[in-house]
Short mmCIF file of C-alpha atoms and ligand atoms in Angstrom, two decimals:
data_model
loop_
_atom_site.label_atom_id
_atom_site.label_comp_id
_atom_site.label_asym_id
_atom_site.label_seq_id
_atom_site.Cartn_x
_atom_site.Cartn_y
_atom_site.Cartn_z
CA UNK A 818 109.94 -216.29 60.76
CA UNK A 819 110.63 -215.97 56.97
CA UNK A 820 109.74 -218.97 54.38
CA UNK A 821 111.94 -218.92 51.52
CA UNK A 822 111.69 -220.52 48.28
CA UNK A 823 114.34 -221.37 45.97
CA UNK A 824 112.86 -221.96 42.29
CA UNK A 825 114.16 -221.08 38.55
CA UNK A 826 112.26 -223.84 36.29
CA UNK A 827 114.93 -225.70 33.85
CA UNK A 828 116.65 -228.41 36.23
CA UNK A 829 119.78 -228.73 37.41
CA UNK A 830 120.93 -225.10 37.08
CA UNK A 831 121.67 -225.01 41.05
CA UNK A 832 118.58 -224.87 43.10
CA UNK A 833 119.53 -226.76 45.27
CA UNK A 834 123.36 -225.44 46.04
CA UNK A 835 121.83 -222.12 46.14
CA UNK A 836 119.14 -223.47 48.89
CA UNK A 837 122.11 -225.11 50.65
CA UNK A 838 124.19 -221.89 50.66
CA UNK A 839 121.73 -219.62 51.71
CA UNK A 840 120.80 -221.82 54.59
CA UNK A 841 124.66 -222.67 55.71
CA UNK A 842 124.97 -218.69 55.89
CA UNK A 843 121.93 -217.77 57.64
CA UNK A 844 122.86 -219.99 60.53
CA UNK A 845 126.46 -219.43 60.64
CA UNK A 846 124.93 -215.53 61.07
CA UNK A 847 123.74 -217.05 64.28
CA UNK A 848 119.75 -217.61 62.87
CA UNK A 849 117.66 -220.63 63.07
CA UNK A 850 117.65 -222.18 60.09
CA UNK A 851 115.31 -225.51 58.27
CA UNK A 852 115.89 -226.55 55.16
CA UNK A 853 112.94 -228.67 53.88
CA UNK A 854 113.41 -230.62 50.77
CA UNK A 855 110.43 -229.81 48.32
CA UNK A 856 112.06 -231.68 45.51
CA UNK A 857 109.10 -234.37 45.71
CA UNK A 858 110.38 -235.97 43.12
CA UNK A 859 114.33 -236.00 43.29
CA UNK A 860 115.16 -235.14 46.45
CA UNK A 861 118.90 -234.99 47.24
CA UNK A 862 119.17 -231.36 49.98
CA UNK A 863 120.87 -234.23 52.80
CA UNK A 864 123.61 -235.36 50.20
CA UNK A 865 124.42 -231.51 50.07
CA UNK A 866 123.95 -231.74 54.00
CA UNK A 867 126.47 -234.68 54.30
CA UNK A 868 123.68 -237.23 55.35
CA UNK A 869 123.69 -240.38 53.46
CA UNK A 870 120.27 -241.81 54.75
CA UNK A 871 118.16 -239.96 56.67
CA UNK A 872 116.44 -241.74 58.96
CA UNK A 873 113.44 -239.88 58.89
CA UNK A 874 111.81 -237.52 55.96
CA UNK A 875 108.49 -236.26 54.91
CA UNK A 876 107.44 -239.29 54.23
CA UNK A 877 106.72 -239.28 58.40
CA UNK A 878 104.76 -236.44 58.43
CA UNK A 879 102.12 -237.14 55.07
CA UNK A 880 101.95 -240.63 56.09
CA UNK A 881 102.31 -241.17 59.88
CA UNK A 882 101.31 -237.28 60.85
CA UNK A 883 104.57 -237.08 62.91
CA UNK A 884 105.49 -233.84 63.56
CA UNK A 885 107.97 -231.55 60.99
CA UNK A 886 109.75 -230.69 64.44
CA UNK A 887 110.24 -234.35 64.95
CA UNK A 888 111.33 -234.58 61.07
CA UNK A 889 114.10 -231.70 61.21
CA UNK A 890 116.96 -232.80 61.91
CA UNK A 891 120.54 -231.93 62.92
CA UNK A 892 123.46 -230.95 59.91
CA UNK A 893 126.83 -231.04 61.62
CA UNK A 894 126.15 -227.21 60.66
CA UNK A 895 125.13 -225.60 64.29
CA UNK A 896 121.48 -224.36 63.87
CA UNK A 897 120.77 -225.68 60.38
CA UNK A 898 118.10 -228.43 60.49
CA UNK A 899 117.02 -230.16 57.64
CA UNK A 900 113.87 -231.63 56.95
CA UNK A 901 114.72 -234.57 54.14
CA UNK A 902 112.81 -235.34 51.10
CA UNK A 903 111.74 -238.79 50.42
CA UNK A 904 114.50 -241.16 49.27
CA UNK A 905 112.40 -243.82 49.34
CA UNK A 906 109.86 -245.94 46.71
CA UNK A 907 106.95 -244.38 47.80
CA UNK A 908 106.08 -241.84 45.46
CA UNK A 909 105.88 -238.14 47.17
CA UNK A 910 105.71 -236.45 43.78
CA UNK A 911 101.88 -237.64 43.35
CA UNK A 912 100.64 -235.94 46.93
CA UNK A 913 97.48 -234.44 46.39
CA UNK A 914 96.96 -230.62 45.96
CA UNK A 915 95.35 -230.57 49.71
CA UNK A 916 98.71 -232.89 50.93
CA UNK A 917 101.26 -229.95 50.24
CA UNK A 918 98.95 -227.21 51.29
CA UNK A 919 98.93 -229.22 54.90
CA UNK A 920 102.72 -229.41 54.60
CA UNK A 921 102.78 -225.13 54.02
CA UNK A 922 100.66 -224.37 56.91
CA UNK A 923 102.39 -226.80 59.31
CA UNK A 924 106.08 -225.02 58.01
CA UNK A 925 104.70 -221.67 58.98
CA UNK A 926 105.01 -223.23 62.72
CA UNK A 927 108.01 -224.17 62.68
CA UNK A 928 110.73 -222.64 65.28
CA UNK A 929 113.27 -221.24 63.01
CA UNK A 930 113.93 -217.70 61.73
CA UNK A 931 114.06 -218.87 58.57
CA UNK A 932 112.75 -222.12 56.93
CA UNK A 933 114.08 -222.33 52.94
CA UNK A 934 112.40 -224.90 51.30
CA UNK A 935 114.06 -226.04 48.41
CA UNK A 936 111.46 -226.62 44.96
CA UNK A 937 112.01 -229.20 42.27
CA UNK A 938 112.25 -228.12 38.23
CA UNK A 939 109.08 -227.33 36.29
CA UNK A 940 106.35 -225.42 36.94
CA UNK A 941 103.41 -227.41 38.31
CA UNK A 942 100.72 -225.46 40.12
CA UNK A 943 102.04 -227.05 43.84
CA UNK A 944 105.90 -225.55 42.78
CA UNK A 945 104.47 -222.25 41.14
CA UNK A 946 101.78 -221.77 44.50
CA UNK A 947 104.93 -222.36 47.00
CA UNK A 948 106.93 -219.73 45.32
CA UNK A 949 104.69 -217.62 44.99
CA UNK A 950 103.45 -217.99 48.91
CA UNK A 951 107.18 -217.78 50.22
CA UNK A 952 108.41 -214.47 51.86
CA UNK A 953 111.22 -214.55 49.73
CA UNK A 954 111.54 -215.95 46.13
CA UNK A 955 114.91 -216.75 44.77
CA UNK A 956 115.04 -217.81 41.56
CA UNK A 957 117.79 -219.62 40.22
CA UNK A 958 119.57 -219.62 36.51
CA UNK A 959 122.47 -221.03 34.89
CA UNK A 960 124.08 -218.89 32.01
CA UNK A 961 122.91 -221.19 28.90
CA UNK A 962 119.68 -220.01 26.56
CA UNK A 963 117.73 -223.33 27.79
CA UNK A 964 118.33 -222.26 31.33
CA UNK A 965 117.13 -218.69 30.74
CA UNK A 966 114.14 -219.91 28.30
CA UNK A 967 113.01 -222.13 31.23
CA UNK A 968 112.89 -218.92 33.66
CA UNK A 969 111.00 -217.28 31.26
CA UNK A 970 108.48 -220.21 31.17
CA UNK A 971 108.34 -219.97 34.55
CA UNK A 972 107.74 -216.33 35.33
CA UNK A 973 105.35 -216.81 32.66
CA UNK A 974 103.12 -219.71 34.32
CA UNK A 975 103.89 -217.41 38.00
CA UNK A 976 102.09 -215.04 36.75
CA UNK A 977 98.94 -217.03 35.39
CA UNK A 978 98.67 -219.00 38.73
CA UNK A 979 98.39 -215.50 40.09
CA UNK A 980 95.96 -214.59 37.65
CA UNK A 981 93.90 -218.05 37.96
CA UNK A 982 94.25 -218.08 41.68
CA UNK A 983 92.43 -214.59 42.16
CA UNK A 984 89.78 -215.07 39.77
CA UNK A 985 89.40 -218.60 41.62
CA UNK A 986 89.15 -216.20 45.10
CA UNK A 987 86.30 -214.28 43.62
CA UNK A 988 84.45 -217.36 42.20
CA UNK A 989 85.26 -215.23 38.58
CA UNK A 990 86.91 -218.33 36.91
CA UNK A 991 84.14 -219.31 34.92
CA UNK A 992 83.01 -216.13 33.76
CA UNK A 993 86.68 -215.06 32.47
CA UNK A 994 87.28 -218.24 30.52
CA UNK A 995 83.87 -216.99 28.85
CA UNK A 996 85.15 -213.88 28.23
CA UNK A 997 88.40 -215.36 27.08
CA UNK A 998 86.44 -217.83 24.57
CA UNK A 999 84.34 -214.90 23.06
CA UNK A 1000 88.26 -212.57 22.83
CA UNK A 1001 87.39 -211.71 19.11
CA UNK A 1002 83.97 -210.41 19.45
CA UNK A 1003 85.19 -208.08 22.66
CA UNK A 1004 88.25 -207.10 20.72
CA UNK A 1005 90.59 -208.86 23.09
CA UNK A 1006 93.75 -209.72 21.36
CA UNK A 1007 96.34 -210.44 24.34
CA UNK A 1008 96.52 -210.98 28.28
CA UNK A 1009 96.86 -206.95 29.11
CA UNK A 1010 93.88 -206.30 27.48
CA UNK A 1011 92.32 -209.25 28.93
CA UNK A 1012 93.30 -208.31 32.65
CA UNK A 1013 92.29 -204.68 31.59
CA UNK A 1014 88.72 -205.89 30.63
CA UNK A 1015 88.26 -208.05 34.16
CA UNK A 1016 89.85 -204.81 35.98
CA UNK A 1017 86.71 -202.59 34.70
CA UNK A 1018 84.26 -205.74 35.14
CA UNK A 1019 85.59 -206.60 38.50
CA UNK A 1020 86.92 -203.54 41.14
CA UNK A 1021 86.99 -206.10 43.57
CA UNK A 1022 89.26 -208.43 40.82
CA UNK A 1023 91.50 -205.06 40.44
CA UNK A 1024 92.40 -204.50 44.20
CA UNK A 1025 92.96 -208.54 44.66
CA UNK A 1026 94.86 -208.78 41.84
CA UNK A 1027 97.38 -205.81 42.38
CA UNK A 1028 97.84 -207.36 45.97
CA UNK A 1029 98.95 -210.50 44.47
CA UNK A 1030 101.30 -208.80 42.21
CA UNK A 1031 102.85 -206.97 44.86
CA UNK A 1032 103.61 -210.29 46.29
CA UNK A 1033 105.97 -211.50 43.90
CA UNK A 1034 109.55 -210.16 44.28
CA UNK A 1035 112.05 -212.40 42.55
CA UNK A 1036 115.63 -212.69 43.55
CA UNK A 1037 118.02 -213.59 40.61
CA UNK A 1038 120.95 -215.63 41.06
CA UNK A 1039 122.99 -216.93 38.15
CA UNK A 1040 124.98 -219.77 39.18
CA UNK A 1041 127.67 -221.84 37.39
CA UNK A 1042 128.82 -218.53 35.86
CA UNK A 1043 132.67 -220.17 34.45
CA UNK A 1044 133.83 -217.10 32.79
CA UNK A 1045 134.20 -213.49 33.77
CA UNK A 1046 131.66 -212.27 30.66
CA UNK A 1047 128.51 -214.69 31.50
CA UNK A 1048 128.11 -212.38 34.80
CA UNK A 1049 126.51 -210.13 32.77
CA UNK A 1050 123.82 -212.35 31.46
CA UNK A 1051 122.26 -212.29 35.08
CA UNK A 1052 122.17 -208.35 35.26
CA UNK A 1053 120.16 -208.43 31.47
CA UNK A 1054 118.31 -211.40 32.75
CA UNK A 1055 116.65 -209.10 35.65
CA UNK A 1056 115.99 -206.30 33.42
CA UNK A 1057 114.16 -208.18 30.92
CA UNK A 1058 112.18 -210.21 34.27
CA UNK A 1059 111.10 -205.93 35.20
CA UNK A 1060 110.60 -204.78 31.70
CA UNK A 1061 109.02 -207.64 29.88
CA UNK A 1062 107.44 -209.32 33.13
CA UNK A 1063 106.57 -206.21 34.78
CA UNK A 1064 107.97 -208.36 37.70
CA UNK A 1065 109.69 -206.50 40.87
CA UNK A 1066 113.48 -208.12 40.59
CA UNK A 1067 116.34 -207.90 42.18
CA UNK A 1068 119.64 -209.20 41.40
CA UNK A 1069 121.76 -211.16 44.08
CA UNK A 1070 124.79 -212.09 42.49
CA UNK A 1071 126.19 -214.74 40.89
CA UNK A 1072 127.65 -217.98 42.09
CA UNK A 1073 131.22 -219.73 39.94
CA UNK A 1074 131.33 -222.77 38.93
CA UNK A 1075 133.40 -225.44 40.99
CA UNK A 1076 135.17 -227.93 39.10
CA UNK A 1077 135.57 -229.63 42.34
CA UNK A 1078 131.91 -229.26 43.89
CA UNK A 1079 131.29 -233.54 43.23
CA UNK A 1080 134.63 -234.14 45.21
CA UNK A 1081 131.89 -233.07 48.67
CA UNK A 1082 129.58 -235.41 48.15
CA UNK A 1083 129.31 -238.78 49.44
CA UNK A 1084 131.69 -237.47 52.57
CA UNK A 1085 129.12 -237.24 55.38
CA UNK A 1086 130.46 -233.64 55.69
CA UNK A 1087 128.44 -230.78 54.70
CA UNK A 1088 129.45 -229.42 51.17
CA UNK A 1089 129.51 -226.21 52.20
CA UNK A 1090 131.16 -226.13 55.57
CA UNK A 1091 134.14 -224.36 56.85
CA UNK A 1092 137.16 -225.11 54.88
CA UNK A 1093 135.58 -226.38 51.56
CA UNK A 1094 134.53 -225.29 48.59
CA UNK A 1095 135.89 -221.64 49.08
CA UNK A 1096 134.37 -219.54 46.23
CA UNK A 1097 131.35 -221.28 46.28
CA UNK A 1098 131.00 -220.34 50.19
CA UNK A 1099 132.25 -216.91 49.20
CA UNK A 1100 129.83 -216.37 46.84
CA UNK A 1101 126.96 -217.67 48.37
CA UNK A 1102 127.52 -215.69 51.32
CA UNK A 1103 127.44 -212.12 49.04
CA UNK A 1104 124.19 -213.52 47.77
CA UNK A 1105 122.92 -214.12 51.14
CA UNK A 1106 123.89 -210.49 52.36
CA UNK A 1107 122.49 -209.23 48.86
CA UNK A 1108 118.97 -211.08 49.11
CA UNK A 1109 118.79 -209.59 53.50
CA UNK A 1110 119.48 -206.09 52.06
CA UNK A 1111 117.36 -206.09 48.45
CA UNK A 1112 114.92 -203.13 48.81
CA UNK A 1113 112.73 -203.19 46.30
CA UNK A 1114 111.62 -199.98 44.58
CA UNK A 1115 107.20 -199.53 45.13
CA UNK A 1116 106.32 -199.92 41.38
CA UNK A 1117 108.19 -201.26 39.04
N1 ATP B 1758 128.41 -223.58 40.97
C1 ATP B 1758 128.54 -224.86 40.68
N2 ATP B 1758 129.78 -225.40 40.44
C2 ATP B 1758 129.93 -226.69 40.15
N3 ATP B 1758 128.94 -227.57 40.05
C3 ATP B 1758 127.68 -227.13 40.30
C4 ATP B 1758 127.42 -225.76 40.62
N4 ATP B 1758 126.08 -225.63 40.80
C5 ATP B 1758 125.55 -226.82 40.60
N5 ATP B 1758 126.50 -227.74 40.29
C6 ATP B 1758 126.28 -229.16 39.98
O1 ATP B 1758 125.23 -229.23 39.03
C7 ATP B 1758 124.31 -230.25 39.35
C8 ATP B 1758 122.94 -229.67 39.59
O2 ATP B 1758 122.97 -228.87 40.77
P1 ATP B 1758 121.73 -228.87 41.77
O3 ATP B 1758 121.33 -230.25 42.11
O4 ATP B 1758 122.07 -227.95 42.89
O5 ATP B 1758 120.66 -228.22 40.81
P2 ATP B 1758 119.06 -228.21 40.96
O6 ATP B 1758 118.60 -227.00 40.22
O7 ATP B 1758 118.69 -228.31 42.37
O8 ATP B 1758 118.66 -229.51 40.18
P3 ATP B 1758 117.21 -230.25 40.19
O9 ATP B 1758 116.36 -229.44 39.28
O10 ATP B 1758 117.52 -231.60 39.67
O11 ATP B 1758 116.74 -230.23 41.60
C9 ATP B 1758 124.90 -230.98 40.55
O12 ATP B 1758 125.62 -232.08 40.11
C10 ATP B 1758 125.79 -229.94 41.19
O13 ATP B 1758 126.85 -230.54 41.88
MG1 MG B 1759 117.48 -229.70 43.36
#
């Protein structure tokens, strides 16, 4: 079973569309297919499913321990569940740190081929740690600077979670934030040299960290692409996520914009199904094949 997360940073530039897509194509491949809702905070994966109110959500399983296979339920897509978000008052955004670590282990159980659990914008610790625990990491742009800034950001923050997170492993924290405080005496001046100075303190640091690295293997997708030109933006995005990241990327495509995508919602049909929204299926589906066959080159 594969755990995908769909991710990017800036909201709104498609995260969850591109969730949606990927999920309506893996199952009408003949897979197994959840969809969980990780947007704590604005959920909205069943509109895209055609449910108005789902009747149950994770609201069930943090509060009343019922079970996520319980929680998934039927789109009027055949073998595409959906595990809602909360669309209630209570407030999922403020679960504890230990709350959405539960929720990860539990979706590694699941019965599905594929679960593809669809992040919120930003890039607080819980987003950045699903991402970078999925199997596969999509991340999602629009073609607009503030879109592509926001990326950045969040490649950026990816890579210090990975960076905090191992020195946290090795109970190192502590004595790298020392070394980071005295920088200008050890003639530090930037994070390579930093990491390079923990590498020689720490082999242990240096074989953890380089596993982490390998870990992270971003899919691009540029979505809302509404003229022929901004396609290219998502090819130069991925180089500069490889050259300037030193992050293994692919990129999967990109997705046009649908004048007529708002016309699905509110329909209790499934945006995506059969007979709607044509390029956007089309699209999504070349994305989906693109993401299955990405091979990513050893070192980048
Ligand atoms: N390719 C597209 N064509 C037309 N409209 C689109 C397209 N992609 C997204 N939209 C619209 O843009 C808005 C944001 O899309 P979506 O909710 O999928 O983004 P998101 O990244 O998940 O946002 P959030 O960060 O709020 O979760 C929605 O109103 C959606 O209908
Ligand atoms: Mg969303």
């Amino acid at each position: 079973m594969h755990i995908w997360a769909v991710g990017g940073g800036k909201g709104g530039t498609g995260k969850s569309l591109v969730s949606n897509g990927l999920g309506t194509r893996l199952a009408e491949r003949g897979q197994q297919v959840i969809l969980v809702d990780a947007d704590y905070g604005g959920p909205n994966q069943h509109t895209y499913c055609g449910i108005r109110k789902p009747q149950t959500s994770l609201v069930q399983f943090f509060e009343e321990r019922m079970p996520l296979e319980e929680i998934a339920q039927p789109t009027k897509i055949e073998r595409l569940r959906l595990i809602p978000g909360n669309i209630n008052s209570h407030n999922t955004d403020n679960l504890t740190t230990t709350q959405k670590q539960k929720l990860f282990r539990h979706l590694k159980h699941l019965q599905a081929d594929h679960v593809i659990l669809d992040l919120g914008a930003g890039t607080g610790y819980d987003t950045l740690d699903t991402f970078l625990q999925a199997d596969v990491q999509v991340g999602v742009i629009a073609p607009d600077t503030l879109a592509i800034e926001n990326f950045y950001l969040f490649l950026k923050n990816l890579k210090y979670r990975q960076l905090g997170n191992t020195l946290s492993l090795l109970s190192l924290r502590d004595r790298a934030k020392g070394i980071w405080k005295n920088r200008a005496e050890l003639g530090i001046v930037n994070t390579k040299e930093f990491v390079a100075h923990l590498r020689v303190l720490s082999p242990e640091f240096s074989e953890l960290f380089n596993q982490e690295q390998k870990k992270l293997k971003m899919h691009v997708v540029l979505n809302q692409v509404r003229e022929h030109r901004q396609a290219e933006i998502g090819f130069a995005v991925k180089s500069a996520v490889v050259k300037f990241f030193h992050i293994t990327a692919a990129y999967a495509g990109h997705v046009r914009y649908d004048k007529d995508l708002w016309l699905q919602f509110g329909q209790d049909t499934p945006a995506l199904q059969r007979g709607s929204s044509f390029t956007l299926r089309q699209d999504l589906e070349r994305i989906t094949e693109e993401i299955l066959k990405a091979q990513f080159p050893e070192e980048t």
